[in-house]
Coordinates of C-alpha atoms and ligand atoms in Angstrom, one line a residue:
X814 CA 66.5 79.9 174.5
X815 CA 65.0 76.9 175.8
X816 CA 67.0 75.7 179.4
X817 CA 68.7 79.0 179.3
X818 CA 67.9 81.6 182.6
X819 CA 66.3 84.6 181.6
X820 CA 68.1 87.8 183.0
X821 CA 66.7 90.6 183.9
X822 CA 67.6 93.9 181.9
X823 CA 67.0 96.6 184.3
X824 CA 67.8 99.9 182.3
X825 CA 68.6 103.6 183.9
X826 CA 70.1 105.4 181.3
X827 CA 67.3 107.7 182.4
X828 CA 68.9 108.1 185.3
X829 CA 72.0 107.0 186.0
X830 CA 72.9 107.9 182.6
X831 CA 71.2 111.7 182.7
X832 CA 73.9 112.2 185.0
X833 CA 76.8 111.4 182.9
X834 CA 78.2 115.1 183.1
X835 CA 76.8 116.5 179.7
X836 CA 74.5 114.4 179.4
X837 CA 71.6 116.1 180.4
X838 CA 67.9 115.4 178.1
X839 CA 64.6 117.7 178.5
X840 CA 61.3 116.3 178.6
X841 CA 60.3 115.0 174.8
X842 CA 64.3 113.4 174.5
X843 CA 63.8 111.4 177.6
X844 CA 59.9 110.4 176.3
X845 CA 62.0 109.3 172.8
X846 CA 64.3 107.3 174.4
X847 CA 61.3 105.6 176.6
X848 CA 59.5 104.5 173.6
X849 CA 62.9 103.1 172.3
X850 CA 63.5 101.2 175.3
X851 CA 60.1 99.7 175.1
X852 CA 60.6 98.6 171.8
X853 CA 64.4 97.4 172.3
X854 CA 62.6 94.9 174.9
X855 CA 64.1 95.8 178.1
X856 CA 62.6 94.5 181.7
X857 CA 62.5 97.5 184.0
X858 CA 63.3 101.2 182.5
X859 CA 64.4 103.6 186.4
X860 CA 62.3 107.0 184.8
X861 CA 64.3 109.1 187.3
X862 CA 64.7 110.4 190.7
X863 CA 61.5 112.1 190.7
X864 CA 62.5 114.0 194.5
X865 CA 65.4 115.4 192.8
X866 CA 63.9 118.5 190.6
X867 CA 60.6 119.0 188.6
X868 CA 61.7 118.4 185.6
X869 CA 62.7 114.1 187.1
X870 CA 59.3 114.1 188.7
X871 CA 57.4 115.0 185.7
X872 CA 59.5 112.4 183.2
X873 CA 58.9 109.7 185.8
X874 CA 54.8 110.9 186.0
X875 CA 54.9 110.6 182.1
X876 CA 56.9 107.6 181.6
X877 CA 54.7 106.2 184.3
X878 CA 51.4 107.1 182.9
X879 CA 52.1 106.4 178.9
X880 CA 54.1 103.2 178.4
X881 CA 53.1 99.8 178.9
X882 CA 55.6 96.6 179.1
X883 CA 58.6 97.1 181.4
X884 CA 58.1 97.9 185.0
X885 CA 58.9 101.4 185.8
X886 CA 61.0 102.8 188.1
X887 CA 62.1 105.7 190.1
X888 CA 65.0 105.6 192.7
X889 CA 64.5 106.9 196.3
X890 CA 66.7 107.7 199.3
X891 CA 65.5 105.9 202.4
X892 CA 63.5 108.9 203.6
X893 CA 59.5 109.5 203.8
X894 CA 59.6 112.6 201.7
X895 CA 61.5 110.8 199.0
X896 CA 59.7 107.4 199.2
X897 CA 56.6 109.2 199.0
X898 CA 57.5 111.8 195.9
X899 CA 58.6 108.2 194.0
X900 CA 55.5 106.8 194.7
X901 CA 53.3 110.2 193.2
X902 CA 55.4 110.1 190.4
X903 CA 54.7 105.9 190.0
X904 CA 51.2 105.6 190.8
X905 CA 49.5 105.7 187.6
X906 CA 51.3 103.1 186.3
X907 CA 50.4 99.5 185.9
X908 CA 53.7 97.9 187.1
X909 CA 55.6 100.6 189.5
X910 CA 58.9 100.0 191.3
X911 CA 60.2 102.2 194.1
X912 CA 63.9 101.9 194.2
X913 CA 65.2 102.9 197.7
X914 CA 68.9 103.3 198.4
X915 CA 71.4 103.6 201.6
X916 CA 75.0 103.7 202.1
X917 CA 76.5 100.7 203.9
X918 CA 80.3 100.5 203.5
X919 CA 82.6 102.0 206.4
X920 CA 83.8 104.9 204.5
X921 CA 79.5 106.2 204.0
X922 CA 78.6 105.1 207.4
X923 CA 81.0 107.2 209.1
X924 CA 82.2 110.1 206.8
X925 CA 78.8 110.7 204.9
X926 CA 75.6 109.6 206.8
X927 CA 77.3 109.7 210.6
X928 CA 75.5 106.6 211.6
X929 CA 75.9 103.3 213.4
X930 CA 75.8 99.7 211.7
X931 CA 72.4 99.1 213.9
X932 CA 71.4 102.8 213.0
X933 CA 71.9 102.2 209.0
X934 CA 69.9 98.6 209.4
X935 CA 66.4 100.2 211.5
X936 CA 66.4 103.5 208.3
X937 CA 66.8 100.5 205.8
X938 CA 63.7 98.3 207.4
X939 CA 61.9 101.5 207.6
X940 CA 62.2 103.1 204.2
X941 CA 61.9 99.5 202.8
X942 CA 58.3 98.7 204.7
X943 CA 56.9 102.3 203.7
X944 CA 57.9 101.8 199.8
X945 CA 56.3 98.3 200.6
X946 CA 53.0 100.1 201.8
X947 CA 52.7 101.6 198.1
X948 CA 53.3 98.8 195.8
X949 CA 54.5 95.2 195.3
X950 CA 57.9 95.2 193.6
X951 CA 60.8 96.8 195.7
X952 CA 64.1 97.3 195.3
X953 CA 67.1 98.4 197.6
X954 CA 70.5 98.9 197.1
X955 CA 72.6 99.1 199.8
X956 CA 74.9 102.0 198.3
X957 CA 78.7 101.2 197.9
X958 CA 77.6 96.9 198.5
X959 CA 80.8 96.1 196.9
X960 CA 83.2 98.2 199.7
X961 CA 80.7 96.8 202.3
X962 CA 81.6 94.6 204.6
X963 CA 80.8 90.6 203.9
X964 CA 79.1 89.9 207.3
X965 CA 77.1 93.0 207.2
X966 CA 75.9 93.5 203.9
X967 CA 74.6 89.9 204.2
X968 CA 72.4 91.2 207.6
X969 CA 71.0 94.3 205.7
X970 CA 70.0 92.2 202.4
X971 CA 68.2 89.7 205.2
X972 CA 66.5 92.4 207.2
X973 CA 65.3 94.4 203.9
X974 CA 64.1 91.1 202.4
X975 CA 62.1 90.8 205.6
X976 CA 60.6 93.7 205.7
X977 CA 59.6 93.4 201.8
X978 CA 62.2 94.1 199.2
X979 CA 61.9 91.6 196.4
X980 CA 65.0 92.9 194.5
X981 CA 68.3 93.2 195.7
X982 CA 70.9 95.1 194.2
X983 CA 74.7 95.7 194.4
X984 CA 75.7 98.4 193.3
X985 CA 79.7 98.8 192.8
X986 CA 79.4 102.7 193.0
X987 CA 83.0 103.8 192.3
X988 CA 83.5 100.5 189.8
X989 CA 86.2 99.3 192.1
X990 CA 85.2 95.5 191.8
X991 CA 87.1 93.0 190.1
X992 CA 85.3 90.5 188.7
X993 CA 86.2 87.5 190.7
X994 CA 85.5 90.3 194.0
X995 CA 81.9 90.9 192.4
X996 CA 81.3 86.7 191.9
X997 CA 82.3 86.3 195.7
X998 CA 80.0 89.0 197.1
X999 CA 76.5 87.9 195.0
X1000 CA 78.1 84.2 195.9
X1001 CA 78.2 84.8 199.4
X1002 CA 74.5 86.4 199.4
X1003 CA 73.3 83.4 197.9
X1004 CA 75.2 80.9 200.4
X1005 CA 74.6 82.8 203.5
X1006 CA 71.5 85.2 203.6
X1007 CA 68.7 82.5 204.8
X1008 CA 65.7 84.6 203.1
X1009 CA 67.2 85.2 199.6
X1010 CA 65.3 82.7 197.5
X1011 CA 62.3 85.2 198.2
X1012 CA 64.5 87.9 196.2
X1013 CA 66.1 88.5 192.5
X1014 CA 69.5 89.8 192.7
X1015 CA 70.6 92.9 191.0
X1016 CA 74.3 93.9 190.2
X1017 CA 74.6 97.6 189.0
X1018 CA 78.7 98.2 188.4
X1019 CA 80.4 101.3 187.5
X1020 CA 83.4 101.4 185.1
X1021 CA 86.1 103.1 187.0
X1022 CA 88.8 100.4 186.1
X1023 CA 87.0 99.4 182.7
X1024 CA 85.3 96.3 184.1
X1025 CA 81.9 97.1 184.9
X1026 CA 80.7 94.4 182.1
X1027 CA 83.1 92.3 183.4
X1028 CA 82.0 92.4 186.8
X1029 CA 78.1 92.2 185.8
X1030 CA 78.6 89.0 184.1
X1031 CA 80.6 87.4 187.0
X1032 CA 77.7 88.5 188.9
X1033 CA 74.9 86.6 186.8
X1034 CA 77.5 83.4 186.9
X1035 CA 77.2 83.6 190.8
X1036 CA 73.3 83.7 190.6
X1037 CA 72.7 87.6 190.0
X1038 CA 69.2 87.3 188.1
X1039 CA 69.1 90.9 186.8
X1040 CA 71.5 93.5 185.2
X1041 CA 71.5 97.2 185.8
X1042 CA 72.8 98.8 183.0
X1043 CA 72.7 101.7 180.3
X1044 CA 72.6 102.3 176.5
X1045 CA 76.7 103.4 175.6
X1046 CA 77.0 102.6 179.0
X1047 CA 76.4 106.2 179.7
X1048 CA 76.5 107.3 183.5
X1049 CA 78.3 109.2 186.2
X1050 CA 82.5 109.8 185.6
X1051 CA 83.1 106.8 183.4
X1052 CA 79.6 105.4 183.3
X1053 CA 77.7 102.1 183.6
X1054 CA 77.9 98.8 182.4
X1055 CA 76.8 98.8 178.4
X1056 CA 73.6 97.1 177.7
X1057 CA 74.9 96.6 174.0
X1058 CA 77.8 94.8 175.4
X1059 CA 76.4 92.7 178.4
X1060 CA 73.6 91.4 176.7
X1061 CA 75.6 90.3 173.2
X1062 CA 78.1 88.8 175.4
X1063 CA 74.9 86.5 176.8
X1064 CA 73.6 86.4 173.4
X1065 CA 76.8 85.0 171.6
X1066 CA 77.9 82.8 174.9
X1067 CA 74.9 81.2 176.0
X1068 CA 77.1 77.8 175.4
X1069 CA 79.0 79.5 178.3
X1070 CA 76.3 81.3 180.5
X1071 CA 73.3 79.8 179.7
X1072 CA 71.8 82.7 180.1
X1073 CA 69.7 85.1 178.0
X1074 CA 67.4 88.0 178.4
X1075 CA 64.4 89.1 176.1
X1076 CA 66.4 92.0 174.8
X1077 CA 65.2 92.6 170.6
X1078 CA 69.2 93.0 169.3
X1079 CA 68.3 94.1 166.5
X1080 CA 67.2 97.5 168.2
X1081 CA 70.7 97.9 169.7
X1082 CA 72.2 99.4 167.2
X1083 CA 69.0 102.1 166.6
X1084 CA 68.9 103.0 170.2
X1085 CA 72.6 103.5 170.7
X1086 CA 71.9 105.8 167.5
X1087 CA 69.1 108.0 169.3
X1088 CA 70.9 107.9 172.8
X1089 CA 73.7 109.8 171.3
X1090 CA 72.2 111.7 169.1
X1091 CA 70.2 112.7 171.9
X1092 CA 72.7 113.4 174.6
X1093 CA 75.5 114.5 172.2
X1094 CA 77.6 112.1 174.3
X1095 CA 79.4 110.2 171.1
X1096 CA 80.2 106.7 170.9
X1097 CA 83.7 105.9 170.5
X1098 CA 84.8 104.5 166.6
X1099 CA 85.8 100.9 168.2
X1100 CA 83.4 100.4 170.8
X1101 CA 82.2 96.9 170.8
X1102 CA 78.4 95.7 169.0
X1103 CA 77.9 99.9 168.3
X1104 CA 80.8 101.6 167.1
X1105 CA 81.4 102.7 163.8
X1106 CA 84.5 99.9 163.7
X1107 CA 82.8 97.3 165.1
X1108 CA 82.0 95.0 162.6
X1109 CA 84.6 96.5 160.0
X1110 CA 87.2 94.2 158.4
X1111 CA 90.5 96.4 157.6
X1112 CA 93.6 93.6 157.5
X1113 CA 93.5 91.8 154.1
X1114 CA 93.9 88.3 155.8
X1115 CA 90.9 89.1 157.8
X1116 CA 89.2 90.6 154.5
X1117 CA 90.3 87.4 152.4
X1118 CA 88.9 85.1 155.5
X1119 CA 85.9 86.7 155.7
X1120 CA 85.2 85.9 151.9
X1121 CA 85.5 82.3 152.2
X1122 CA 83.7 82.2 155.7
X1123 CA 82.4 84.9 157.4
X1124 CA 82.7 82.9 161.1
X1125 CA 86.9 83.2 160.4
X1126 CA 87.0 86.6 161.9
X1127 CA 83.0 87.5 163.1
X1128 CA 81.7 85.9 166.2
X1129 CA 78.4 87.8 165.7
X1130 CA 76.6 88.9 162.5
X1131 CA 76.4 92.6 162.7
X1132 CA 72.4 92.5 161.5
X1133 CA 71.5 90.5 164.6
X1134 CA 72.4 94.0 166.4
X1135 CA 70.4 96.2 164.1
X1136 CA 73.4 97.6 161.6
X1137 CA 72.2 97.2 158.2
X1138 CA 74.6 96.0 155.0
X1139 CA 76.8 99.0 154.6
X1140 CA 76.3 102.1 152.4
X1141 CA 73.8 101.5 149.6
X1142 CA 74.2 105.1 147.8
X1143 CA 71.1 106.8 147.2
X1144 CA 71.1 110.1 144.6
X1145 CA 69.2 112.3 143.0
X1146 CA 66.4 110.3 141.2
X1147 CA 65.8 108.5 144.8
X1148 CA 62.1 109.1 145.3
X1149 CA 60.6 109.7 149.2
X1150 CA 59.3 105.8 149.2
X1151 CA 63.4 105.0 148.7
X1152 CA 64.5 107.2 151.4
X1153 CA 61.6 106.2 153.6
X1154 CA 62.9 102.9 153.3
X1155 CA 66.5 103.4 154.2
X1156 CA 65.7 105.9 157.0
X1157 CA 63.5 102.6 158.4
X1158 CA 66.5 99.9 157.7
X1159 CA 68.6 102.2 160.1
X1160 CA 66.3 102.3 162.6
X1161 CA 64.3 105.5 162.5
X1162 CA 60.8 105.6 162.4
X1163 CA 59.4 108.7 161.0
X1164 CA 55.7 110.4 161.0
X1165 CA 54.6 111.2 157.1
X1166 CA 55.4 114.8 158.2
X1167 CA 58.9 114.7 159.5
X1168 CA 60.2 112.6 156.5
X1169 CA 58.8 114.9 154.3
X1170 CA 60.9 117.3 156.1
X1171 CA 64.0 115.3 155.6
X1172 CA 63.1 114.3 152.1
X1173 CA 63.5 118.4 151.1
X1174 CA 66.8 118.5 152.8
X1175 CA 67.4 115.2 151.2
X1176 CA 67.1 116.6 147.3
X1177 CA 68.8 119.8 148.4
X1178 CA 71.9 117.5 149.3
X1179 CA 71.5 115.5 146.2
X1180 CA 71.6 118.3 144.2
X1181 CA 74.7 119.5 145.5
X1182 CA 76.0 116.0 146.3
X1183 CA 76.4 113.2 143.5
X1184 CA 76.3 110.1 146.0
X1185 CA 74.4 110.1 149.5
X1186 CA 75.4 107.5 151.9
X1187 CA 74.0 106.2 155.2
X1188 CA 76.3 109.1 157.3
X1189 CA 74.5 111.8 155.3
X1190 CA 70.6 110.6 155.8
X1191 CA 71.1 109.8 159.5
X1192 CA 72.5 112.9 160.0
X1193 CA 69.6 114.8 158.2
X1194 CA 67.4 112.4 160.1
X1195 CA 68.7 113.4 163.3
X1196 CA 69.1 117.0 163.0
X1197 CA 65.7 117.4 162.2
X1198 CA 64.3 114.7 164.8
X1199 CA 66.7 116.1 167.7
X1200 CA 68.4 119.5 166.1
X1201 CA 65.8 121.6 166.1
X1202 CA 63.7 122.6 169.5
X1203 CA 61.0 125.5 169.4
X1204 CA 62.5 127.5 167.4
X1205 CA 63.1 131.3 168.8
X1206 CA 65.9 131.8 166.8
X1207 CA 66.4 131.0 163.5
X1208 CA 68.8 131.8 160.6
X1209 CA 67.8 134.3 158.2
X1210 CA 70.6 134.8 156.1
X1211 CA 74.8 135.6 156.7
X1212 CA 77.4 136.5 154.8
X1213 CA 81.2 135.8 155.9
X1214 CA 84.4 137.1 154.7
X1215 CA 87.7 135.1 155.4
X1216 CA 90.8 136.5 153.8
X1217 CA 94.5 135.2 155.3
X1218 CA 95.6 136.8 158.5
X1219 CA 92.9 138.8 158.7
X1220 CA 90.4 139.1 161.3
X1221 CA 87.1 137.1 159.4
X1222 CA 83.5 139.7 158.9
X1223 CA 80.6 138.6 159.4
X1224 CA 77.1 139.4 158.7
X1225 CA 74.5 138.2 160.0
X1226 CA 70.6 137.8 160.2
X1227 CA 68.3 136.1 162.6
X1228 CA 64.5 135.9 162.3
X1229 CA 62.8 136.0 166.0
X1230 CA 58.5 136.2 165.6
X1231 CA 58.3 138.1 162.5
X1232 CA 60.9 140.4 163.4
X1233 CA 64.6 140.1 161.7
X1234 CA 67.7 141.5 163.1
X1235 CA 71.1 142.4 162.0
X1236 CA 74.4 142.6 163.5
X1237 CA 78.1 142.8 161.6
X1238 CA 80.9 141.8 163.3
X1239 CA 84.7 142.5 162.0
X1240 CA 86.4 140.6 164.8
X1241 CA 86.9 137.0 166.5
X1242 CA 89.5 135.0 166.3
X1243 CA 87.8 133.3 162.8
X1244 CA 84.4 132.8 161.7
X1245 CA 83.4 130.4 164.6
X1246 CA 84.0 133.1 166.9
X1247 CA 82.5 135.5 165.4
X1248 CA 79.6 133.7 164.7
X1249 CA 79.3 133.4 168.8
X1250 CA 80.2 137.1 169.1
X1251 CA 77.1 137.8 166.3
X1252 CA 74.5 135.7 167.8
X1253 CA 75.2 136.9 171.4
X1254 CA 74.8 140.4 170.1
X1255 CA 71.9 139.6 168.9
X1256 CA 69.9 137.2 171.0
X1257 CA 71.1 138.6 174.6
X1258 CA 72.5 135.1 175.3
X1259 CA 75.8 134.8 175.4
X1260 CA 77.5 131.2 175.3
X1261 CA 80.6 130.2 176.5
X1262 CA 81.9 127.4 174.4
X1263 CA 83.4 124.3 176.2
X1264 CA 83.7 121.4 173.8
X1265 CA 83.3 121.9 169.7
X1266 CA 83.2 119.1 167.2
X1267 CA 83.2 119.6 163.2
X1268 CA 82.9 116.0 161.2
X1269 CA 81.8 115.3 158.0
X1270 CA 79.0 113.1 157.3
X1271 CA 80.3 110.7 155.1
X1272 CA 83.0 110.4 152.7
X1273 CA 84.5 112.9 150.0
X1274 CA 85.7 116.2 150.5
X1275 CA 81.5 117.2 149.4
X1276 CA 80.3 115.8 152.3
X1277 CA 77.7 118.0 154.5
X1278 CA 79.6 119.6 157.7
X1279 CA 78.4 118.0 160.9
X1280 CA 78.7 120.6 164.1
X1281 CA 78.0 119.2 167.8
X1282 CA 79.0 121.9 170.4
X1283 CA 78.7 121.9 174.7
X1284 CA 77.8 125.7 175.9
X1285 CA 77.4 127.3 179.1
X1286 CA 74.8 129.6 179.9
X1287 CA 74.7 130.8 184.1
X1288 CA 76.3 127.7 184.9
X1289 CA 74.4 125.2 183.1
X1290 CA 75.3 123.0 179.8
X1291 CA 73.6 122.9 176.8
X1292 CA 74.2 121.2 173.3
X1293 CA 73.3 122.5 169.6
X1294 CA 73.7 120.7 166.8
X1295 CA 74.0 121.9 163.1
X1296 CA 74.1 120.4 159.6
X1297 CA 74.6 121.9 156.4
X1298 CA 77.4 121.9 153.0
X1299 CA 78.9 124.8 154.5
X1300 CA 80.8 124.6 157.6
X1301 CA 80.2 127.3 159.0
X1302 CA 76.2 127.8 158.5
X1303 CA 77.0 124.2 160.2
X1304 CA 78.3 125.9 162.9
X1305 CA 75.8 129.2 163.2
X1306 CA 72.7 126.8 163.4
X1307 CA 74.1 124.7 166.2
X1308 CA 75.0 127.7 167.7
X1309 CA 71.4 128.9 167.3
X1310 CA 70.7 125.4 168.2
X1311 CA 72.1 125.8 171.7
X1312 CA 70.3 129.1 172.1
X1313 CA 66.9 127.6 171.6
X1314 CA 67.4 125.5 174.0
X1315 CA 68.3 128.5 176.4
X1316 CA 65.1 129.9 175.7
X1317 CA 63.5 126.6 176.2
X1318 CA 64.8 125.6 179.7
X1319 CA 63.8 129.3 181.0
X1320 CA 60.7 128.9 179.7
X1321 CA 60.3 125.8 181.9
X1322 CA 61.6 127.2 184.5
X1323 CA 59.1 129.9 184.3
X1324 CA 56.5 127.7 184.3
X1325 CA 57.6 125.5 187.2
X1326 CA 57.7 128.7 189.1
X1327 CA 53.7 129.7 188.4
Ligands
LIG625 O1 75.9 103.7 191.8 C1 75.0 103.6 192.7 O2 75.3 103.2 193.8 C2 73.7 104.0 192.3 C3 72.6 103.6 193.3 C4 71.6 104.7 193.5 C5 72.0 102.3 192.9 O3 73.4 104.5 191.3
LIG626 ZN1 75.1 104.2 189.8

């Protein structure tokens, strides 16, 4: 690492990424995912947009408060009230950021904010100087930089620097950048605004056209000294730049960039692990450093080459980004201190109480299921670490008959306090439907299903059913997630799944209200 520039890793999946649509996490997810991004090593983790709703404000409080390491952050709009409700949620911790934004381009002056050139330079200075009252380390972000003009983005970076930003960053909102367009506009910043040695600059690109990794790296090869980015590259319509990707592409071509970051790899795979499981936003099979192809060798001739040298066909070695050797099968007469020690090598770290948990469900599998692999323990892993909220609502006992062209029966039991309930239903259009029709009788809530996924966890036709579903309930999404042999008690607990979490957010709702 020695003469190579250290680059910033500025991480909002909290943010950016919690507005992916669907990707929505309550208050313990999001403190989860802060822990892993202290521990994956990143720079700055943006907690939220604390003016936004209760619920940002309190995760950027927490966040602020609890974790120590990265600077935290929470984003702003140039306005008092919004500069001021960052700063409440900041001020407890040891190194705050307030983030402020504007729109500069044409197209937000005129159409969305209404104001002049001069007009969007004197809000800037202001809402700049006030975050600047609160704390050292500030950042703007002229909104839409990259569809801003040259001459006047360059007098907006000089008057905020002035007035006490310290970070600069351009964001490529609608990920309409090209590369060699994103290397010219941090190129020209650095040739032309007089005052920028006394700022880091920040390149935060969306990945409309696919290129928002692309575009960050021509950035930090123009002088761009940090990297605004998310785990998956999870974000608004087709998200942000991937953290996996941007930093492994520094990592493996430091000969080319020399440039790295202080980014622990070995965590990437882990925390793209909890992020989705978290968000039920899935990582595609061949994404690069965390899909489930990444590192696999199908092609013989890559097989054979592989044998005699691995570096024929791998440029990186997939344990450098946390994915341990594949598949070592674990069975019956594997004790808890076996499984304790797998669940660890992919990442998870478990309280004594939680893998006890698993290590029932564990034994119930392996006596049902002659080999378990590394699909079947995270999946246990995560359905109990992220598939089951407060429980309201839980599964008693059902009974389901399915005969050919008939309309399925079910029967079904849910346990609520001490109380159990029972409703049959002899309709819906098969036993998934039913089982929505049964637990809406029941529970009073009645979800309408938008997305529903059924996957096994590992190989063989015995492998445990894994169910992620999207629901609506009065207009908002929510996710359940259920696991089990059977596909469709799979698909009744994350159903009930779901419904917990109803309960949940109107419970905080309710409070918020007191
Ligand atoms: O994409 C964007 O412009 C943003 C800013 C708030 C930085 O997310
Ligand atoms: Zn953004």
């Amino acid at each position: 690492m020695a003469n190579n520039r250290l680059i910033k890793i500025f991480d909002t999946t909290l943010r950016d990424g919690e507005q992916s649509p669907g990707g929505s996490m309550n208050h313990q997810e999001k403190m989860e995912i802060a822990q892993a991004l202290v521990e994956l090593g990143v720079d700055v983790i943006e907690a939220g947009f604390p003016i936004a709703s209760p619920d940002d404000f309190e995760a950027v409080r927490e966040i602020a408060t609890n974790f120590r390491g990265p600077e935290i952050c929470g984003l702003a709009r140039c306005s008092n009230i919004d500069i001021d409700r960052a700063w409440e949620a900041l001020k407890h911790s040891s190194s705050p950021r307030i983030h402020v934004f504007l729109a500069t381009s044409a197209i937000h002056r005129e159409f969305k904010l209404k104001m002049t050139p001069d007009e969007i330079v004197a809000r800037a200075v202001e809402g700049v100087k006030r975050a600047a009252s609160y704390c050292d380390s500030i950042e703007f972000s002229p909104e839409d930089a990259a569809r801003t003009e040259l001459d006047f983005l360059c007098r907006v970076v000089e008057a905020v620097i002035d007035a006490g930003a310290n970070t600069i960053n351009i964001p490529d909102t609608v990920g309409y950048a090209t590369p060699a367009h994103m290397g010219n506009v941090i190129k020209t910043l650095m040739n032309r605004v007089p005052n920028i040695d006394r700022a880091i600059i920040s390149v935060h690109c969306h990945n409309d056209l696919g290129l928002a990794v692309a575009n960050s790296l021509a950035a930090v090869e123009n002088g761009a000294g940090q990297i605004e980015c998310t785990i998956n590259g999870i974000g608004e319509r087709a998200g942000n730049c991937s953290l996996e990707e941007v930093v492994m592409a520094m990592r493996t071509r430091t000969d080319f960039y020399h440039c790295d970051t202080k980014i622990q790899t070995t965590r990437l795979v882990p925390t793209s692990r909890l992020v989705s499981s978290i968000t039920g936003l899935q990582v595609q099979r061949n994404k690069a450093i965390v899909g489930r192809n990444a590192f696999a060798h199908e092609a013989g001739i890559h097989q054979d080459g592989m044998l005699k040298e691995r570096t024929t066909y791998e440029i990186m070695r997939p344990e450098d980004v946390g994915l341990t050797k594949t598949d070592l099968v674990l069975g019956k007469h594997s004790g808890r201190a076996a499984l304790g020690d797998r669940t660890k090598q992919l990442g998870y770290s478990l309280s004594g109480e939680q893998l006890q948990v698993v290590f029932e469900q564990f034994k119930d599998l392996a006596d049902r299921k002659k080999e378990i692999f590394d699909g079947d323990i995270a999946a246990l892993v995560e359905n109990v670490l992220h598939g089951t909220t407060e429980n309201e609502w839980s599964l008693d006992t059902f009974r389901c008959e399915l005969q050919y062209q008939n309309k399925p029966k079910i029967s079904l039991t849910l346990s609520h306090g001490d109380n159990k309930e029972t409703v049959e239903i002899c309709d819906g259009d098969g036993p998934v439907d039913a089982a929505f029709i049964a637990i809406g009788q029941i529970t009073g809530i009645h979800l309408l299903c938008k997305e529903f996924q059924l996957r096994s966890t590992s190989l063989g036709h015995d492998a445990p059913a894994d169910v992620t579903l999207e629901a609506e309930f009065e207009g908002q999404t929510f996710r359940g997630r259920g696991v089990s042999m059977d596909c469709v008690e799979a698909s009744i607990m994350a159903i009930l799944n779901a419904v917990n979490r109803v309960v949940a957010a109107s419970r905080v709702k309710q409070t918020a209200s007191h």
